[in-house]
Tab-separated table of C-alpha atoms and ligand atoms in Angstrom:
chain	number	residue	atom	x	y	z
A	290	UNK	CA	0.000	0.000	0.000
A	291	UNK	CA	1.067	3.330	-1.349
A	292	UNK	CA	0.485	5.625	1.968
A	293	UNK	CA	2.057	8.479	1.221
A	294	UNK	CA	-0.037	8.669	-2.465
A	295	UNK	CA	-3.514	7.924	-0.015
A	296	UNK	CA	-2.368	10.899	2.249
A	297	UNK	CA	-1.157	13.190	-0.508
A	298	UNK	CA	-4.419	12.512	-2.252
A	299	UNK	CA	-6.850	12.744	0.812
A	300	UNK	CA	-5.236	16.263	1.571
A	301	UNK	CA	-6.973	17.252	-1.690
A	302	UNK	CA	-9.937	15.317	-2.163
A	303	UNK	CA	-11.035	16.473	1.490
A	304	UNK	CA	-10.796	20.599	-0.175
A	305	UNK	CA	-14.399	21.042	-0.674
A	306	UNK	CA	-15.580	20.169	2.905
A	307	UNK	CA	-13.341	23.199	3.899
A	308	UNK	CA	-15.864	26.120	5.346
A	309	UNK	CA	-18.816	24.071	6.286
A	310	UNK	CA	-17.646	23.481	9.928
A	311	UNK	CA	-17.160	25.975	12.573
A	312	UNK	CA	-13.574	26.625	14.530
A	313	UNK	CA	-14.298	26.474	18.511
A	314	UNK	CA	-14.989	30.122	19.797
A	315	UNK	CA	-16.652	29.205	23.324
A	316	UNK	CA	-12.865	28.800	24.246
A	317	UNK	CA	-11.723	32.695	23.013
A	318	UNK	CA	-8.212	31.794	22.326
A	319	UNK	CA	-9.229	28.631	20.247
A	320	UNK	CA	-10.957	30.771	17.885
A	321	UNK	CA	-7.424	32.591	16.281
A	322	UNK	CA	-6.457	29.065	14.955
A	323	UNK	CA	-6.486	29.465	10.990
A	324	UNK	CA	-9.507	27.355	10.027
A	325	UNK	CA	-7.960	25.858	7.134
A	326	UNK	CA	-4.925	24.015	8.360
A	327	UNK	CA	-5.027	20.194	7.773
A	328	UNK	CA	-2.413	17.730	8.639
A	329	UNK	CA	-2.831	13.786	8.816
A	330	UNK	CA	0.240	11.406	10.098
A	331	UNK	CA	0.230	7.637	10.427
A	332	UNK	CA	2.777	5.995	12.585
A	333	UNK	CA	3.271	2.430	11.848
A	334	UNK	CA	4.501	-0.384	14.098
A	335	UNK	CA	7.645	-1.222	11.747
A	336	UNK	CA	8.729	2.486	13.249
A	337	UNK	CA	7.677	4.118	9.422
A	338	UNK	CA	5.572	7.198	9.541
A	339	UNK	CA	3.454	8.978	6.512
A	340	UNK	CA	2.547	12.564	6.884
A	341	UNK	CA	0.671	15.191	5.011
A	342	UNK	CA	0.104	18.579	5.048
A	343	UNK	CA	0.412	20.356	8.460
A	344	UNK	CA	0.924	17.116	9.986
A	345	UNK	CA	4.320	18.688	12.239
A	346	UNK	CA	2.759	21.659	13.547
A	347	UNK	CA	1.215	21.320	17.436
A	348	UNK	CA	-2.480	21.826	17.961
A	349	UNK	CA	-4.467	22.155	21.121
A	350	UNK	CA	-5.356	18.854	22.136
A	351	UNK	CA	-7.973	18.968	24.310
A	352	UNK	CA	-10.103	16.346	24.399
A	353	UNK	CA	-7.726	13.892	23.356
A	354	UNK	CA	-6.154	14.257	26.458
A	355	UNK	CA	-8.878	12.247	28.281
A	356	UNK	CA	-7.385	9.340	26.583
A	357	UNK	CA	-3.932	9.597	28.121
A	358	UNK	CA	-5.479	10.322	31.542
A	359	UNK	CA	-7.659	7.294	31.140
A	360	UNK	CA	-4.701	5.344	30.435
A	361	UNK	CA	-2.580	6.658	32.995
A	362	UNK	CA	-5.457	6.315	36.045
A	363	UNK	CA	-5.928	2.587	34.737
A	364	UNK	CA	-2.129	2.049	34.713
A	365	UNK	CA	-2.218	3.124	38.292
A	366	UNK	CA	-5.494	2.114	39.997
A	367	UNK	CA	-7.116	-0.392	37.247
A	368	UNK	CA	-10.258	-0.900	37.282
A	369	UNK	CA	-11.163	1.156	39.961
A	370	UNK	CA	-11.666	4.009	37.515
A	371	UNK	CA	-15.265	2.117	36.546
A	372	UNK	CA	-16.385	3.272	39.869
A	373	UNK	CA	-16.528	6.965	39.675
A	374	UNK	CA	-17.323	6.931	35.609
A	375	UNK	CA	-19.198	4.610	33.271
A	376	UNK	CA	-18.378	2.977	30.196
A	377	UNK	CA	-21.497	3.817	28.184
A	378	UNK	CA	-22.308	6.350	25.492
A	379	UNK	CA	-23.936	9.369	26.835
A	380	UNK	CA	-26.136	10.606	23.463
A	381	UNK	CA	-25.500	14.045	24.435
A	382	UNK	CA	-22.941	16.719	23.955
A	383	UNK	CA	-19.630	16.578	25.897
A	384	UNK	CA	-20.732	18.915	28.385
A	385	UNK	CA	-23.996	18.188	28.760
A	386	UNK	CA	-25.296	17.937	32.325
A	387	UNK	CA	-28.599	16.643	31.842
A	388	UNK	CA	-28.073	12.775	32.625
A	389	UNK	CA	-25.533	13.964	35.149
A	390	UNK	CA	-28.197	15.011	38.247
A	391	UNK	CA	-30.423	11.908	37.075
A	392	UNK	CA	-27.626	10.029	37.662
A	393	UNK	CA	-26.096	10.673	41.198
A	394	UNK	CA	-23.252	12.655	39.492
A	395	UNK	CA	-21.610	9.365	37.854
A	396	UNK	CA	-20.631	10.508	34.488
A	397	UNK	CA	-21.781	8.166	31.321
A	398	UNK	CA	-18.487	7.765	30.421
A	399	UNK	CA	-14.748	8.744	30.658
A	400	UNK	CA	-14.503	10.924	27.336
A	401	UNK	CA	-17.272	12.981	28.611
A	402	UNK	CA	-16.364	16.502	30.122
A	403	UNK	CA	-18.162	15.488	33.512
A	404	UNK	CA	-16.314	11.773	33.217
A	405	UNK	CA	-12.693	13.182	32.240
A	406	UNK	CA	-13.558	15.612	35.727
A	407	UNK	CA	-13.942	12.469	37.173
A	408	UNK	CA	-11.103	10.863	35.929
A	409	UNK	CA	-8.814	13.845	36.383
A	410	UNK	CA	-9.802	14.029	39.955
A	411	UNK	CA	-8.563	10.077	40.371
A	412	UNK	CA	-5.084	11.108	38.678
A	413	UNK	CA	-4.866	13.919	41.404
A	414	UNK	CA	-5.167	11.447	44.354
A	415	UNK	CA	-2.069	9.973	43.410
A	416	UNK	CA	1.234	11.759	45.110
A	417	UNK	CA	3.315	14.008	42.747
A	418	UNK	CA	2.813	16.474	40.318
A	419	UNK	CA	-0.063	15.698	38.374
A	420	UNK	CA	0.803	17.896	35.018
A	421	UNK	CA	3.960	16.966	34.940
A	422	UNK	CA	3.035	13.360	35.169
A	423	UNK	CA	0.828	13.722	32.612
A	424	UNK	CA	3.262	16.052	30.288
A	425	UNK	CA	5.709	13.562	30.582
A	426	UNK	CA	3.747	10.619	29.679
A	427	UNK	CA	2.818	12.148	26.363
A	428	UNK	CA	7.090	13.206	25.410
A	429	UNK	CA	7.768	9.820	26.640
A	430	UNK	CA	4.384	8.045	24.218
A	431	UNK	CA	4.992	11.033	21.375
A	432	UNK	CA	8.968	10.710	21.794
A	433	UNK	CA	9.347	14.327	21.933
A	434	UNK	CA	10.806	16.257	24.956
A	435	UNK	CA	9.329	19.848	23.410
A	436	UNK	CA	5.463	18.663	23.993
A	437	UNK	CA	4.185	21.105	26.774
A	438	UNK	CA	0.856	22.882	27.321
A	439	UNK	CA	-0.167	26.459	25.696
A	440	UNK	CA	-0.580	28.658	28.640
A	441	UNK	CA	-2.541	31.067	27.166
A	442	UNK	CA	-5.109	28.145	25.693
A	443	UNK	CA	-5.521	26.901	29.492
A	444	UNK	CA	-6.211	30.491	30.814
A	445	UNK	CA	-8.669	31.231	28.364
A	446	UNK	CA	-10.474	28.317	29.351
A	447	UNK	CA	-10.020	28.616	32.832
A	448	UNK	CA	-11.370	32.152	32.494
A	449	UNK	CA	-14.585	30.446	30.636
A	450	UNK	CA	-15.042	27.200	32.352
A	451	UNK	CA	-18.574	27.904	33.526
A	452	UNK	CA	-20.109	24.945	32.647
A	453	UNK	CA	-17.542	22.486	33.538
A	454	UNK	CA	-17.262	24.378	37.184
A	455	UNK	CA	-20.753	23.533	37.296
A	456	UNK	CA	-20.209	19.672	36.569
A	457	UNK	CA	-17.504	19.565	39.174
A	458	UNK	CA	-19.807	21.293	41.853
A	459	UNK	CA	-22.202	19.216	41.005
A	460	UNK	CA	-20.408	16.219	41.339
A	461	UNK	CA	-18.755	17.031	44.410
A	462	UNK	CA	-21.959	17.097	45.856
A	463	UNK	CA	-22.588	13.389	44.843
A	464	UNK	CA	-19.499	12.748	46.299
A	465	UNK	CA	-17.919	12.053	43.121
A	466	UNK	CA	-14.975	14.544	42.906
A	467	UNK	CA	-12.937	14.865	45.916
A	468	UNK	CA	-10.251	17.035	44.949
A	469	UNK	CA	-10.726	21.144	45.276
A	470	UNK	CA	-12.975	22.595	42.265
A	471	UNK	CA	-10.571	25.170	41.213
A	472	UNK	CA	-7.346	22.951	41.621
A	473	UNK	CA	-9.691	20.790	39.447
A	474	UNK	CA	-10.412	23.106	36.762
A	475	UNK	CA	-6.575	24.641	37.284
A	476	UNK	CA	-5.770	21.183	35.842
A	477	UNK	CA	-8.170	20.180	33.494
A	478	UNK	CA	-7.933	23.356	31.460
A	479	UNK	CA	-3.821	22.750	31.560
A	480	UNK	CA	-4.415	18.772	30.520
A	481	UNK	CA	-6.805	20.585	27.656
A	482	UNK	CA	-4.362	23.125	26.446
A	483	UNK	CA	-1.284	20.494	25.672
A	484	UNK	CA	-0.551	21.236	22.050
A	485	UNK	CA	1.167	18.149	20.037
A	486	UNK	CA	0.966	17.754	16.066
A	487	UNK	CA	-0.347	14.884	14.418
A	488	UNK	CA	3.078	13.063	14.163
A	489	UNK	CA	3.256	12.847	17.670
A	490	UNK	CA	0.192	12.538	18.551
A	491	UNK	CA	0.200	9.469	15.665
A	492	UNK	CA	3.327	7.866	17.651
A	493	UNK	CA	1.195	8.280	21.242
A	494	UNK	CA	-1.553	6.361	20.107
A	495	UNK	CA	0.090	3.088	18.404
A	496	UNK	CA	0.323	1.296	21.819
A	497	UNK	CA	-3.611	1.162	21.924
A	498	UNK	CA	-3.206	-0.426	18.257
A	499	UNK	CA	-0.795	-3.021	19.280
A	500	UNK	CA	-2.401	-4.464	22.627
A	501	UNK	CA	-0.719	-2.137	24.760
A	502	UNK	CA	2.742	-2.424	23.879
A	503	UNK	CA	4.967	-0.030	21.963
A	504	UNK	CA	6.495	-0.801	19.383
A	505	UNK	CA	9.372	2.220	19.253
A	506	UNK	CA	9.913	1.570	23.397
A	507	UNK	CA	10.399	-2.015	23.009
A	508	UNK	CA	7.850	-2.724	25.946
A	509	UNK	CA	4.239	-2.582	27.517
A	510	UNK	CA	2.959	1.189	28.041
A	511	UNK	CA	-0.548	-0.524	29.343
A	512	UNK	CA	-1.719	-4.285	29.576
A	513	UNK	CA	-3.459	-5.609	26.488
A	514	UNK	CA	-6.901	-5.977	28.309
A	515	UNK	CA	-6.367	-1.854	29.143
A	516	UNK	CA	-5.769	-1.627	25.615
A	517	UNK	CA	-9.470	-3.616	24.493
A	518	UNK	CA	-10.978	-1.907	26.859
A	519	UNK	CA	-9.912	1.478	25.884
A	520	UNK	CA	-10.361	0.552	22.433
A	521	UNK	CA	-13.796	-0.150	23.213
A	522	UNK	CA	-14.777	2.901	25.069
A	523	UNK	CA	-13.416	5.108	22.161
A	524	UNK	CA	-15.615	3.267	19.947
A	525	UNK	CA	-18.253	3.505	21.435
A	526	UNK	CA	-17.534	6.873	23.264
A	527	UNK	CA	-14.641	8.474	21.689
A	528	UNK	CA	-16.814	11.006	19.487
A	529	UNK	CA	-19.557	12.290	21.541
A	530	UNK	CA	-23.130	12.076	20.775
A	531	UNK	CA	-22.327	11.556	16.526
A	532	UNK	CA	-20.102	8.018	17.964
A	533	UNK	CA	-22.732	5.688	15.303
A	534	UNK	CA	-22.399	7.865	12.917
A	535	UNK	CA	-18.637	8.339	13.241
A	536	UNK	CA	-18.585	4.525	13.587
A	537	UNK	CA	-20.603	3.882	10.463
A	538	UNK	CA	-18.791	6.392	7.965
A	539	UNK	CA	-15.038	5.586	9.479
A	540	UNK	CA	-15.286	2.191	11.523
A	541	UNK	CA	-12.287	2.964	13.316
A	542	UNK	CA	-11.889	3.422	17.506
A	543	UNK	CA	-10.948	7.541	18.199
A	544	UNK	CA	-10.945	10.501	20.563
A	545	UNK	CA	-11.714	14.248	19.062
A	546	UNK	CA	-10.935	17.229	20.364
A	547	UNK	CA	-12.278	20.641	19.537
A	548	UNK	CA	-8.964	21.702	18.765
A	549	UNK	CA	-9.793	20.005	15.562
A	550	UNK	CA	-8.177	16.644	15.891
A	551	UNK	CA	-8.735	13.127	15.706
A	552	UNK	CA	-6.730	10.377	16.720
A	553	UNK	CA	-7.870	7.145	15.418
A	554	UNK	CA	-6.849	3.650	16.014
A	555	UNK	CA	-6.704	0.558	13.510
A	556	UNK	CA	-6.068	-2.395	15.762
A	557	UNK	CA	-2.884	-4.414	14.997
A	558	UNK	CA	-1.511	-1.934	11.867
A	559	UNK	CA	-1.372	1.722	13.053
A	560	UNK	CA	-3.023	4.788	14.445
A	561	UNK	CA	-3.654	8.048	12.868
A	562	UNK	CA	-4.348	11.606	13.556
A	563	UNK	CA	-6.231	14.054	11.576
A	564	UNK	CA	-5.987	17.656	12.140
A	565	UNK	CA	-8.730	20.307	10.649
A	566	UNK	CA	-9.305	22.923	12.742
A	567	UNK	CA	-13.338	23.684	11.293
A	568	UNK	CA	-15.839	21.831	13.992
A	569	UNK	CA	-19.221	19.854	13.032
A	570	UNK	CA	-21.806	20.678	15.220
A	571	UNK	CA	-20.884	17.646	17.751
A	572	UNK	CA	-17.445	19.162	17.947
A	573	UNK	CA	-15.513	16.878	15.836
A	574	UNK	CA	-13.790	17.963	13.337
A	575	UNK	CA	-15.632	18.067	9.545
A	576	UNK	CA	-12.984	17.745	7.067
A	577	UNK	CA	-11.135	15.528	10.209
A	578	UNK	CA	-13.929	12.927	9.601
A	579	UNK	CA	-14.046	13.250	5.868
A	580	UNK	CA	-10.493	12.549	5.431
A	581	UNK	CA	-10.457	9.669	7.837
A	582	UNK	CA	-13.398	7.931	6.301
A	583	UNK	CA	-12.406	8.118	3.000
A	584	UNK	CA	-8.510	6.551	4.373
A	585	UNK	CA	-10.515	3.471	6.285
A	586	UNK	CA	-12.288	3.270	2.148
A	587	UNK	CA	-9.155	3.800	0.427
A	588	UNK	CA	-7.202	1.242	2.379
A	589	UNK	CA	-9.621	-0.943	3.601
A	590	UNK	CA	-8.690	-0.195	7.276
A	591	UNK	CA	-12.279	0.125	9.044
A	592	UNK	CA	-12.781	-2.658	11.793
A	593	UNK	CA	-16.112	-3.510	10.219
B	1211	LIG	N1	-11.464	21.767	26.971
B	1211	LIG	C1	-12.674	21.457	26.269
B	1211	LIG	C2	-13.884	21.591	27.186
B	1211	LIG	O1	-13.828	21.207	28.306
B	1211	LIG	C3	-12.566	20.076	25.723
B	1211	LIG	C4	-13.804	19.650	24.992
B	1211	LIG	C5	-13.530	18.829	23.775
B	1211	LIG	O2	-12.452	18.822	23.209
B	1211	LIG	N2	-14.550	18.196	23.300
B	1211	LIG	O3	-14.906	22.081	26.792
């Protein structure tokens, strides 16, 4: 297979959908992000990578930083995490709060905003620094020592945060978030604002493709039944409240973020990011999906 010719040739057969989605403005300083930037990278487990386009240049991660927490509160407490969150899709937007009261304050799932508070607040029991455990984790998964979070992304959020303030609140009084609400929202909005290109945010993601283990460390990042189940979760999960539809056009397990990325997983060959700044009105990115399902047509890479 010819990846370099599929990327090259997704980069412009994906033109058209450019300037029917919306860049994120309910986060200020998201909304200066040139709309038309697009980047795709695929990291395979033979250590060869295909890029295209902006593929090098960091992004604001956001969302896809629930994954890595996931992964690093299962790598340190297991399945203890299933207590405080669920494993089920929600149907509504990522920071909805309506199932969240009818609920007892246990979020649907962990790629949730409510269920990443949740998760967020289990990393923070642990002793040490909890940024720079998670900063570290990603140079150590995306092999580069320059990954770090935009400042000025995790202010601007911090200084908007209304909503998620209100989830944390609310779930503190279910008991379900026992760390401080502003040390909680201090963090959350830093996890958000970690900016990483799709190269290395391709590299950070092939240990969910290969069981757990990474091929460029030579050894296990998680166990292979972490790696199923968090697989599973961003399949069914990973893309908010348009997850079947996601499923159906790409087949693939990912995590958005309304920085505009995607990071996608093809169990046992590669992962893949997608970067395209312009949102669809779930919050994943349009052109991101576009170009992702026509690669899982193009190569015949969907699950299904
Ligand atoms: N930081 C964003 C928020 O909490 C992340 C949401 C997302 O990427 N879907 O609203």
């Amino acid at each position: 297979m010819d990846y370099q010719a599929v990327l090259d040739y997704i980069r412009e057969a994906v033109e058209p959908a450019f300037g029917k989605g919306r860049v994120a403005d309910y986060i200020p300083a998201l909304a200066s992000v040139p709309p038309r930037k697009f980047g795709m990278a695929i990291q395979l487990p033979d250590g060869r990578n295909f890029t295209t386009g902006d593929a090098a240049e960091p992004f604001s991660i956001q969302s896809i930083s629930k994954l890595f927490v996931l992964q690093l509160v299962m790598s340190h407490l297991g399945d203890m995490v299933w207590t405080r969150v669920g494993k089920e899709p929600s149907g509504d937007r990522f920071n909805s709060m309506i199932k969240l009261e009818m609920e007892h304050g246990v979020p649907r799932n962990p790629f949730i905003n409510p269920g990443a508070l949740a998760t967020l607040d289990l990393l923070m029991s642990l002793k040490g620094d909890t940024k720079q455990r998670l900063r570290d984790y990603l140079r150590y998964l995306s092999m580069n020592d320059t990954v770090q979070a935009d400042p000025v992304v995790a202010q601007s959020e911090f200084e908007h945060a209304h909503l998620n303030r209100a989830m944390a609140h609310l779930m503190k009084g279910y008991d379900n978030i026992h760390m401080d609400v502003d040390e909680l929202m201090e963090t959350y909005c830093h996890q958000c604002a970690m900016t990483m290109s799709c190269v290395d945010l391709a590299r950070a993601g092939l240990p969910l493709a290969m069981g757990g283990y990474s091929p460029l460390h030579e050894e296990s990042v998680i166990s292979t039944s972490q790696a199923k189940r968090i697989n599973a979760v961003m399949l069914t999960c990973g893309t908010y409240d348009s997850v079947g539809s996601f499923a159906y056009r790409v087949g693939l397990p990912a995590k958005s973020g309304v920085g505009g990325g995607i990071l996608a997983v093809v169990p046992g060959k590669m992962s893949i990011c997608v970067w395209a700044p312009e949102l669809d009105a779930f919050g994943n990115s349009y052109v991101g999906a576009a170009a992702l399902e026509m690669f899982t047509s193009l190569t015949h890479t969907s699950i299904f």
